[in-house]
Coordinates of C-alpha atoms and ligand atoms in Angstrom, one line a residue:
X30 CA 23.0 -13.8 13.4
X31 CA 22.8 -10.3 14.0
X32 CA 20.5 -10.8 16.9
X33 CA 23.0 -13.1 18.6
X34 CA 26.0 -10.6 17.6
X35 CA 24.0 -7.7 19.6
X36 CA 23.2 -10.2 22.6
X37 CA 27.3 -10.6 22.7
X38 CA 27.6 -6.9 22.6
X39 CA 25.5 -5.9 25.1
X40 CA 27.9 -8.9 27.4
X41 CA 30.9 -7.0 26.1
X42 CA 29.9 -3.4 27.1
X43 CA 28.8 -5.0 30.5
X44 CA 32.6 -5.0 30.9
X45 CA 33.2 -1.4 30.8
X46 CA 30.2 -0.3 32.8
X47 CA 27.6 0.1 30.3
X48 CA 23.8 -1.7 30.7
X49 CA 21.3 -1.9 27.9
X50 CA 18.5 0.3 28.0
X51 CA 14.7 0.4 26.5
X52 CA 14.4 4.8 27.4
X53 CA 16.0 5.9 24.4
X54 CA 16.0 9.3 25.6
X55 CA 18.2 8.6 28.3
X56 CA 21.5 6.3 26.3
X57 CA 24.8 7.7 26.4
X58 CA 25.9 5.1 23.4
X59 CA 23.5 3.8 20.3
X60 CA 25.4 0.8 18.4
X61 CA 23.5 0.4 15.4
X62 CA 23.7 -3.2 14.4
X63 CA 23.2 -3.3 10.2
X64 CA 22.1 -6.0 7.7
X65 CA 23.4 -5.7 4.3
X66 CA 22.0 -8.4 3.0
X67 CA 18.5 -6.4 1.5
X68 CA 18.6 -3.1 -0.9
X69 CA 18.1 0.0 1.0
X70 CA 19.9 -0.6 3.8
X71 CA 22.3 2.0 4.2
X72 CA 19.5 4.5 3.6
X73 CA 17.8 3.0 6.8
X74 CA 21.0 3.6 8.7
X75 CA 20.5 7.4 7.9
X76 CA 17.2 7.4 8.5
X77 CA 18.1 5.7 12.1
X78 CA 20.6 8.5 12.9
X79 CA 18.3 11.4 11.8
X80 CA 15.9 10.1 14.2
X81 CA 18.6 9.9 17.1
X82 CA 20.2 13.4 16.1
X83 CA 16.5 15.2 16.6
X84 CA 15.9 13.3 19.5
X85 CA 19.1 14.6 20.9
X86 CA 19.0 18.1 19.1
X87 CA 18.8 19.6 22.8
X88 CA 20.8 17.6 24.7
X89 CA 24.6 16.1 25.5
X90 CA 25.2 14.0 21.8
X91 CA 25.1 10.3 22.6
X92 CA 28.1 8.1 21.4
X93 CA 26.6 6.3 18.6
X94 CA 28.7 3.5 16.8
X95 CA 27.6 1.6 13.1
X96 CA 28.3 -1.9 13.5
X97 CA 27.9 -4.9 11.4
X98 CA 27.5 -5.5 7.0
X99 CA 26.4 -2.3 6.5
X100 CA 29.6 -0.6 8.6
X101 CA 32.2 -3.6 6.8
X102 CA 31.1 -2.9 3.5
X103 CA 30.7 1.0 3.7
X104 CA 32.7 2.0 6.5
X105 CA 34.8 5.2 4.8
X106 CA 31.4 6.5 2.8
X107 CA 29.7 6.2 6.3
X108 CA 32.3 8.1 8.5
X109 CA 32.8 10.7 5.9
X110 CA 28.7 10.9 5.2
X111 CA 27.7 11.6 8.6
X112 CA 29.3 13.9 11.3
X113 CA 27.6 12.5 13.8
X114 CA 28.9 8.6 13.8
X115 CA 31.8 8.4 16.1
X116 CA 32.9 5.1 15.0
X117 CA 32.2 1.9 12.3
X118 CA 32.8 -1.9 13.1
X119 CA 32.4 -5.0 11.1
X120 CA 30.8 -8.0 11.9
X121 CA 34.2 -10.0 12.7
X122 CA 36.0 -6.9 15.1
X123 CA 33.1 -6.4 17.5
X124 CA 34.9 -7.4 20.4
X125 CA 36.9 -4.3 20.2
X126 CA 33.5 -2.0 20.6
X127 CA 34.4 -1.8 24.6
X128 CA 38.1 -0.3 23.2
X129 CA 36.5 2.1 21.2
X130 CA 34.0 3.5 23.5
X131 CA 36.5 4.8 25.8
X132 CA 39.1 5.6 23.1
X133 CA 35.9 7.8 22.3
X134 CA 34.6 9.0 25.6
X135 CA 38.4 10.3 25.9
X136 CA 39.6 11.4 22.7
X137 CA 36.2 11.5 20.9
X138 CA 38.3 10.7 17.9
X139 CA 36.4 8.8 14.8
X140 CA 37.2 5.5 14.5
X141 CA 37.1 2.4 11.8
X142 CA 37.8 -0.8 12.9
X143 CA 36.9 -3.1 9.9
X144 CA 39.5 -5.7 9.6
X145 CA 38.9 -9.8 9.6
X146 CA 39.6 -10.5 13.4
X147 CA 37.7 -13.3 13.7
X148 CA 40.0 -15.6 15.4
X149 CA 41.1 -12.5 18.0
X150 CA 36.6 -12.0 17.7
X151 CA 36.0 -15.6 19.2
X152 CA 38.8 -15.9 21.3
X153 CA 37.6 -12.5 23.0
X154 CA 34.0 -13.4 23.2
X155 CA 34.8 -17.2 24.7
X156 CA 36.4 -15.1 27.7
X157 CA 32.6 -13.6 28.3
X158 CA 29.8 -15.7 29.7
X159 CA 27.2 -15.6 27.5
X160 CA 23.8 -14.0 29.7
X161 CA 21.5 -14.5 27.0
X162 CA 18.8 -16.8 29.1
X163 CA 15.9 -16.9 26.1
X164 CA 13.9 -20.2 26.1
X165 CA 15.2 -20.1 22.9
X166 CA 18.6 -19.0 21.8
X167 CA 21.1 -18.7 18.8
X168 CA 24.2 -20.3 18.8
X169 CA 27.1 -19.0 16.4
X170 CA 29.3 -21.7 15.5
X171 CA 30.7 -20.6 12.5
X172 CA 31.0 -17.2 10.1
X173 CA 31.4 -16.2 6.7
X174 CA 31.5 -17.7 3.3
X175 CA 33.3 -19.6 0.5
X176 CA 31.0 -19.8 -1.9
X177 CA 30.7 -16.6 -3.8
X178 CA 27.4 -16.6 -5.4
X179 CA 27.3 -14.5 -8.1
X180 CA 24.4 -11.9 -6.1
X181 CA 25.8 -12.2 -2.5
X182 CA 27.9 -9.7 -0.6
X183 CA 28.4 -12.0 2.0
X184 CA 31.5 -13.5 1.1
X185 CA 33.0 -9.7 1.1
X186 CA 30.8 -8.8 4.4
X187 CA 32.0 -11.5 7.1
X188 CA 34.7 -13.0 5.2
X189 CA 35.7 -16.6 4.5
X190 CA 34.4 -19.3 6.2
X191 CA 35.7 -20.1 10.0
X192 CA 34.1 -22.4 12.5
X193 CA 34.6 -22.0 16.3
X194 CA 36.2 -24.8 18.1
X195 CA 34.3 -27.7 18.8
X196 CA 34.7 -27.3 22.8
X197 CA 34.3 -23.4 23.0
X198 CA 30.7 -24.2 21.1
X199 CA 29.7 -27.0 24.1
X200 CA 30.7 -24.5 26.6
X201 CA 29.0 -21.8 25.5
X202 CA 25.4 -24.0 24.7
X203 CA 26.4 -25.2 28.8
X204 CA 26.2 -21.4 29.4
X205 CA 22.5 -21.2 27.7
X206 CA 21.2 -23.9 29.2
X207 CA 22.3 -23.2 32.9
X208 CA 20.6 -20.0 32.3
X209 CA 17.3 -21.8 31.2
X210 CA 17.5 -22.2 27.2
X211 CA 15.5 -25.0 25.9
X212 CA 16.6 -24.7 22.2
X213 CA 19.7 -23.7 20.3
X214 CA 19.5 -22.4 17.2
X215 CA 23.4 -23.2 15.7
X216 CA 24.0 -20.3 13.4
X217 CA 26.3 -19.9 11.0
X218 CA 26.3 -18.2 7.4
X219 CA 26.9 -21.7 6.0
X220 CA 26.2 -23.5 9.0
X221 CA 26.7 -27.0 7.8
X222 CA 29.8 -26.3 6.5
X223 CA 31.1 -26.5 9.9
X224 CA 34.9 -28.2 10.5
X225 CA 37.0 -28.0 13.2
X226 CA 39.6 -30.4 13.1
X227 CA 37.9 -34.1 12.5
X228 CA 34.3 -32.5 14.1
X229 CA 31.2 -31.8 11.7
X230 CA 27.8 -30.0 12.3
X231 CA 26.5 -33.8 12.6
X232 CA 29.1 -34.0 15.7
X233 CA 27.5 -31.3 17.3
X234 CA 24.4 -32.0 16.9
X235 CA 24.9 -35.7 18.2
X236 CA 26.6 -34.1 21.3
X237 CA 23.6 -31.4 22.1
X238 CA 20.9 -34.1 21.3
X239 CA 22.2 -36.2 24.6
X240 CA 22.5 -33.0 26.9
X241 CA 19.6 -33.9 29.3
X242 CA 18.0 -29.8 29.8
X243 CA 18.7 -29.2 26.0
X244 CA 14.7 -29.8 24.2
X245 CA 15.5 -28.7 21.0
X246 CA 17.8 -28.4 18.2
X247 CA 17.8 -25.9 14.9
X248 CA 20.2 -25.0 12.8
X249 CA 20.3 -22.1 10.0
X250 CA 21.4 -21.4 7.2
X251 CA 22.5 -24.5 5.2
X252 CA 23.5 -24.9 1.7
X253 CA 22.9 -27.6 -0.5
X254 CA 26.2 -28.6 -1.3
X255 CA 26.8 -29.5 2.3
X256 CA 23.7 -31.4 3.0
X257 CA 26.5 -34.3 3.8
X258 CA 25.5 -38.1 4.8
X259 CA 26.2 -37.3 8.4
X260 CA 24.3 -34.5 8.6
X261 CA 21.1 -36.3 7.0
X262 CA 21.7 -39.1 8.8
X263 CA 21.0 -37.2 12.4
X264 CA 17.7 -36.6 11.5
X265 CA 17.0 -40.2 12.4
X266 CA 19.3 -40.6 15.6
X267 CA 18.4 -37.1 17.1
X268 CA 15.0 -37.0 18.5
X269 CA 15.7 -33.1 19.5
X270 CA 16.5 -32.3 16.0
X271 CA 13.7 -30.5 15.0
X272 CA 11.8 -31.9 12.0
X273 CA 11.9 -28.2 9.7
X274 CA 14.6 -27.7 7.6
X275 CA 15.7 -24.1 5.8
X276 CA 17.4 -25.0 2.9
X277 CA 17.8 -22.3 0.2
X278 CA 17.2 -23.0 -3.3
X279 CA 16.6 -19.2 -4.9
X280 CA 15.7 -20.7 -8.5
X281 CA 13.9 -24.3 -9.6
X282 CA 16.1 -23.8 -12.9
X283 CA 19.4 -25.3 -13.0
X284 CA 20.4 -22.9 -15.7
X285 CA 19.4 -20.0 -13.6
X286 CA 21.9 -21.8 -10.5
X287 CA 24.2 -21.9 -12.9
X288 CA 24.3 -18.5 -13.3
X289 CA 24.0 -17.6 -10.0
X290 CA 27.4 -19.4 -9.5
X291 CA 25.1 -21.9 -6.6
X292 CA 27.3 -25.2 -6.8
X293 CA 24.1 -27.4 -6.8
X294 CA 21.6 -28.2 -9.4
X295 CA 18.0 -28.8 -8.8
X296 CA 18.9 -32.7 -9.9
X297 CA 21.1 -33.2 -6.4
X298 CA 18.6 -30.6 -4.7
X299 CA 15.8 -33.3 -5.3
X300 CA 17.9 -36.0 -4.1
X301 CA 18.7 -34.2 -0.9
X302 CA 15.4 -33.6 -0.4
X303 CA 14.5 -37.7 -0.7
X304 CA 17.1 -39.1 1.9
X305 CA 16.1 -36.5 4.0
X306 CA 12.5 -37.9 3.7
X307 CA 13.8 -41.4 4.3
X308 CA 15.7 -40.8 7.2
X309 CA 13.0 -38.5 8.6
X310 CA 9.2 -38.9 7.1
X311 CA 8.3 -36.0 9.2
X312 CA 10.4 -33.5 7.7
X313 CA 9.4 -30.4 5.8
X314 CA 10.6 -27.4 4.0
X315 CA 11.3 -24.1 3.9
X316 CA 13.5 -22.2 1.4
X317 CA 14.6 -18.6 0.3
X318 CA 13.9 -18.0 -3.6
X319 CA 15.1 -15.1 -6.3
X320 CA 13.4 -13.9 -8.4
X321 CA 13.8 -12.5 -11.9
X322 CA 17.4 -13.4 -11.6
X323 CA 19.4 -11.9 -14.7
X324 CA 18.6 -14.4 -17.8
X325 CA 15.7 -15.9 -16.3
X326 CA 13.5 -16.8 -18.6
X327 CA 9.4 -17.3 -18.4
X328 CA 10.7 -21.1 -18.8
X329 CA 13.0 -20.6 -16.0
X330 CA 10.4 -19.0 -13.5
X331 CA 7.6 -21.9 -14.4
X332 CA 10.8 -24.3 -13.2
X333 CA 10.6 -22.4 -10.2
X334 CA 7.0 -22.8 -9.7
X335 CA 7.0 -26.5 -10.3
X336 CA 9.5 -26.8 -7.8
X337 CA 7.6 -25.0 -5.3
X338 CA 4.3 -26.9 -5.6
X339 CA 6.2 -30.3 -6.4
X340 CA 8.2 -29.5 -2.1
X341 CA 5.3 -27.7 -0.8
X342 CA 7.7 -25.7 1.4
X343 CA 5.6 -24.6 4.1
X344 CA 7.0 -21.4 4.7
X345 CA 9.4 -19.2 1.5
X346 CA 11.3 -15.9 1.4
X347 CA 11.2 -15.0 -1.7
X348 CA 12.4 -11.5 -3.5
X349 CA 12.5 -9.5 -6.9
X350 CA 16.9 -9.9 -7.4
X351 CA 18.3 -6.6 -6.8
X352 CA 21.7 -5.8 -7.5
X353 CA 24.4 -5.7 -4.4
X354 CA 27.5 -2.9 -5.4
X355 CA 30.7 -4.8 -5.4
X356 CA 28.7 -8.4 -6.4
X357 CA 29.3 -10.0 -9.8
X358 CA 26.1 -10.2 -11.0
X359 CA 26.1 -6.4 -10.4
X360 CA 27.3 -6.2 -14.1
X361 CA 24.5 -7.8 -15.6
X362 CA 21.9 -6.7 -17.2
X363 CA 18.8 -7.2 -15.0
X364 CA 15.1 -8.6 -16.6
X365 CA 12.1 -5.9 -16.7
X366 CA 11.4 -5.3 -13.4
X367 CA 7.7 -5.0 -14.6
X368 CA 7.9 -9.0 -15.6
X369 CA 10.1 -9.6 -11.9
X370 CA 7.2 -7.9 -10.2
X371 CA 4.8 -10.0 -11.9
X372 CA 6.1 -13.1 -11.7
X373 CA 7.0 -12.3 -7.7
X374 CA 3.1 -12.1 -6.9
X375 CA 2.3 -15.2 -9.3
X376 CA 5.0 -17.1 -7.0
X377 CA 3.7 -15.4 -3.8
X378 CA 0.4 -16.2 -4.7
X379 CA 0.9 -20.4 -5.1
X380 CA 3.2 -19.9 -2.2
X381 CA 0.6 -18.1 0.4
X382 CA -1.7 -20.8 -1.0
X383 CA 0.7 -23.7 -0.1
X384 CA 0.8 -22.4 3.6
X385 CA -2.6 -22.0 4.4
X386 CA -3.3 -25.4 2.7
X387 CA -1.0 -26.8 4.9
X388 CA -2.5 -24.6 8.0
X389 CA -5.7 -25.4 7.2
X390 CA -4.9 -29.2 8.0
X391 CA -3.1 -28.9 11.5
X392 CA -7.1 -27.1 12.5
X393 CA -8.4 -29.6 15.6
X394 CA -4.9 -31.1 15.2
X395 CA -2.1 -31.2 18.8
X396 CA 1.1 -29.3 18.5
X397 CA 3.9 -29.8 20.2
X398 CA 4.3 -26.4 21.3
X399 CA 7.3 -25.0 23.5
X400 CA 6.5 -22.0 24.9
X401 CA 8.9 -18.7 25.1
X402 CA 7.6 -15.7 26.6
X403 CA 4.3 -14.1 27.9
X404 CA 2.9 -11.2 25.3
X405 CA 3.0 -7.8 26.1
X406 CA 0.5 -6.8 28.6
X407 CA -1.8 -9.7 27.5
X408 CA -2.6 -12.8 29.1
X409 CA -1.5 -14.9 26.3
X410 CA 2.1 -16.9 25.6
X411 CA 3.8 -17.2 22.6
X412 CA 5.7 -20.5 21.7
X413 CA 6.6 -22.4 18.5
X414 CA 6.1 -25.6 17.7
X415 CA 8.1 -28.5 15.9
X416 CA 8.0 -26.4 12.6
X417 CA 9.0 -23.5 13.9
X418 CA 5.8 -21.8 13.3
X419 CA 4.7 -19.0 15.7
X420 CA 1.8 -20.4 18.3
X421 CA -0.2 -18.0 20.7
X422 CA -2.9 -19.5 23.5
X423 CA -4.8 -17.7 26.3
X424 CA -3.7 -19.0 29.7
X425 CA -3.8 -17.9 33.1
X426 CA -1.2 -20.0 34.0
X427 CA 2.5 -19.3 33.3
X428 CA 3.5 -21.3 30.3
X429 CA 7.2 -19.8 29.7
X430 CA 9.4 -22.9 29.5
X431 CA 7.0 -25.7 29.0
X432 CA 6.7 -27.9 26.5
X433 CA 2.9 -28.5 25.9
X434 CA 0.6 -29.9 23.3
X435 CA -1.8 -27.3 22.0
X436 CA -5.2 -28.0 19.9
X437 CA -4.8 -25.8 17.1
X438 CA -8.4 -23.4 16.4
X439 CA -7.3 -20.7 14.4
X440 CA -4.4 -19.3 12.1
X441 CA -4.1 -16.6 10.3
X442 CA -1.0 -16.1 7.1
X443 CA 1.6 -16.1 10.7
X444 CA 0.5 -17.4 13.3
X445 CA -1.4 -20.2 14.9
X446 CA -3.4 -19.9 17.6
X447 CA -4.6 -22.8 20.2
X448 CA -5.7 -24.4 23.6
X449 CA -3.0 -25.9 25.7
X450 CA -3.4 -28.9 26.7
X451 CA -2.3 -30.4 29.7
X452 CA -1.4 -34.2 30.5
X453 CA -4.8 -35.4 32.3
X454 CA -6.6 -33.6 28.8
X455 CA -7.6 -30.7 30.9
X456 CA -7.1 -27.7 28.8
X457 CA -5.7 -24.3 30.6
X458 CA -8.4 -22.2 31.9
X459 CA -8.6 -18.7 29.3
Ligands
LIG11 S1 26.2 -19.5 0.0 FE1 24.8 -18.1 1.0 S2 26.1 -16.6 2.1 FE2 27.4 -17.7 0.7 S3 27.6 -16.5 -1.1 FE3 25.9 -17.9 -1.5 S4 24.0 -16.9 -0.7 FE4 25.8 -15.7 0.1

């Protein structure tokens, strides 16, 4: 999401006069666009501004603004920290960055601009085209959160849940694929909780899969609880629906999601997971798992192991829990971080071992592959294929934009590397 928020930025500076830059040495204004979501990141932030304040130590001071979690959920501690951060912005009042950059450039007074705007965000942004022309491209169609698990700041981050209207998002995916998109990613922090008005994520996803230059659909991040009827049943009406989905479990223990406050219990998890495989036989999984949780138990974590092998998600996140200021699982007392660390590279281990198993088997096998970009000062192109894993082949020709199949020769723990493969069988001269 963050990505897409900085693409819309860059559109909204265009409006005062301002381009994007890759010579850091020569930028008049640095927005810093922060994650909260992972320990350490306010430290990073620092760090980030040191770096900038030395490069600058003998020239005119760039404007240099702090936007997103990190800004929201810190903003007076960050102004008051570090003299040389002009202003801080949350996630939802981005759309006032262009206001604050002349209120700066004329004033140079500090500024926080922190509120909820999210409705004032959106109805600002759907005045801008969006320029982002990626082969693939993210989509925000809704923000925030309801569901206050016990370890998230998200909820206190990018506020409660809001979905964008139902037309605004068909304009805007209009936008990306007149500029040449291929794929939408639909974003959204709960992203199947979508509802504007009598319109699901199911309805969008029905209207994108009949737009003729749309190839592909994704959507990220889901939670169980919403995993609605509709929803699953798209997976066997929408051919562009992409066969991978992300669906977050953090723990295989019900006692542990509990706990953690989750709403869903491996029981309804499982059944998810089987109407998803009727309705698509294809599908796969990935997920996003905690661990050492407070009050998990060696019992617990084994839970969580079984449910890993019994899926065989081919691609997890999975972290030691670390406590987020302001969340309430703050106030617990955490598990040995000796026995988190252990059990973290038991869980890695089966995990790794899941994925190459399952890369091991697509060897000699043809991807659909749809290619994104040409690699850095190589002749090789970069694409992903139907599962969202990373592909790379050797071609002469330019791939950006097609949708190939690739005979898979080699992987490694991220990528996959191929042959494309043309129509007629010929494979692309390397
Ligand atoms: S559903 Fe996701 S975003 Fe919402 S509180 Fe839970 S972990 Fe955070």
């Amino acid at each position: 999401m963050n990505e897409y928020d900085s693409n819309r930025i860059l559109d909204l500076v265009k409006t005062i006069g301002y381009v994007s830059t890759k010579n850091i040495l020569d930028t008049d204004c640095y927005v810093l666009n922060t994650c909260h979501i992972r320990e350490k990141a306010t430290d990073k932030v620092y760090h980030d501004i040191g770096r900038i304040r030395k490069k600058f130590k003998d020239k005119k001071k760039p404007i240099l603004l702090v936007a997103g979690c990190v800004a929201q959920a810190e903003s007076n501690e960050i102004l008051k920290r570090n003299s040389y951060i002009d202003g801080v912005i949350g996630p939802q009042s981005y759309h006032l960055i262009p206001k604050m950059i002349k209120e700066i450039e004329d004033k140079k007074n500090k500024i926080n601009n922190t509120e909820f705007d999210v409705i004032e965000k959106f109805d600002k942004l759907n005045l801008l085209r969006n320029t982002n022309s990626n082969i693939s491209s993210f989509l925000t169609i809704q923000e925030g959160c309801d569901k206050f698990c016990h370890f998230c700041v998200v909820p206190y981050t990018r506020g409660p849940e809001h979905s964008r209207s139902f037309d605004e998002i068909l304009s805007e995916a209009k936008q990306l694929i007149d500029n040449g998109s291929k794929e939408i990613i639909l974003l959204g922090q709960n992203v199947n909780a979508y509802k504007y008005k009598k319109y699901r994520l199911s309805d969008l996803i029905n209207k994108l899969n009949s737009h003729k230059g749309l190839e592909r659909i994704r959507y990220t991040t889901s939670h169980p609880k919403d995993m609605t009827d509709d929803l699953i049943g798209t997976y066997q009406t929408c051919k562009k629906l992409m066969p991978l989905l992300h669906l977050p479990v953090q723990s295989g223990s019900s006692k542990i999601l509990k706990l953690m406050n989750r709403k869903h219990s491996i029981k309804k998890y499982l059944d998810i997971i089987q109407r998803l495989r009727k309705k698509r036989p294809s599908i796969k999984f990935s997920s996003d798992f905690m661990i050492g949780y407070p009050g998990e138990n060696e019992s617990d974590f084994n839970e969580t192991v079984s449910l890993m092998k019994s899926i065989g998600f081919i691609n997890s996140y999975s972290f030691v829990y670390s406590p987020r200021p302001g969340t309430p699982a703050s106030n617990l007392e955490i598990i040995d971080p000796e026995i988190s660390k252990k059990r973290l590279k038991t869980f890695q281990e089966i995990s790794d071992s899941i994925k190459k198993d399952y890369r091991k088997k697509l060897l000699n096998k043809k991807l659909e592959v749809l290619f994104e970009n040409k690699m850095h000062k190589q002749s090789k192109y970069f694409g992903k294929d139907e599962y969202g894993d990373s592909v790379i082949v050797e071609s002469k020709i330019d791939l950006t934009g097609k949708k190939l199949k690739v005979k898979i020769n080699n992987f490694n723990q991220n990528t996959l590397f191929g042959e494309a493969v043309f129509n007629n069988n010929r494979e692309v001269a390397a």
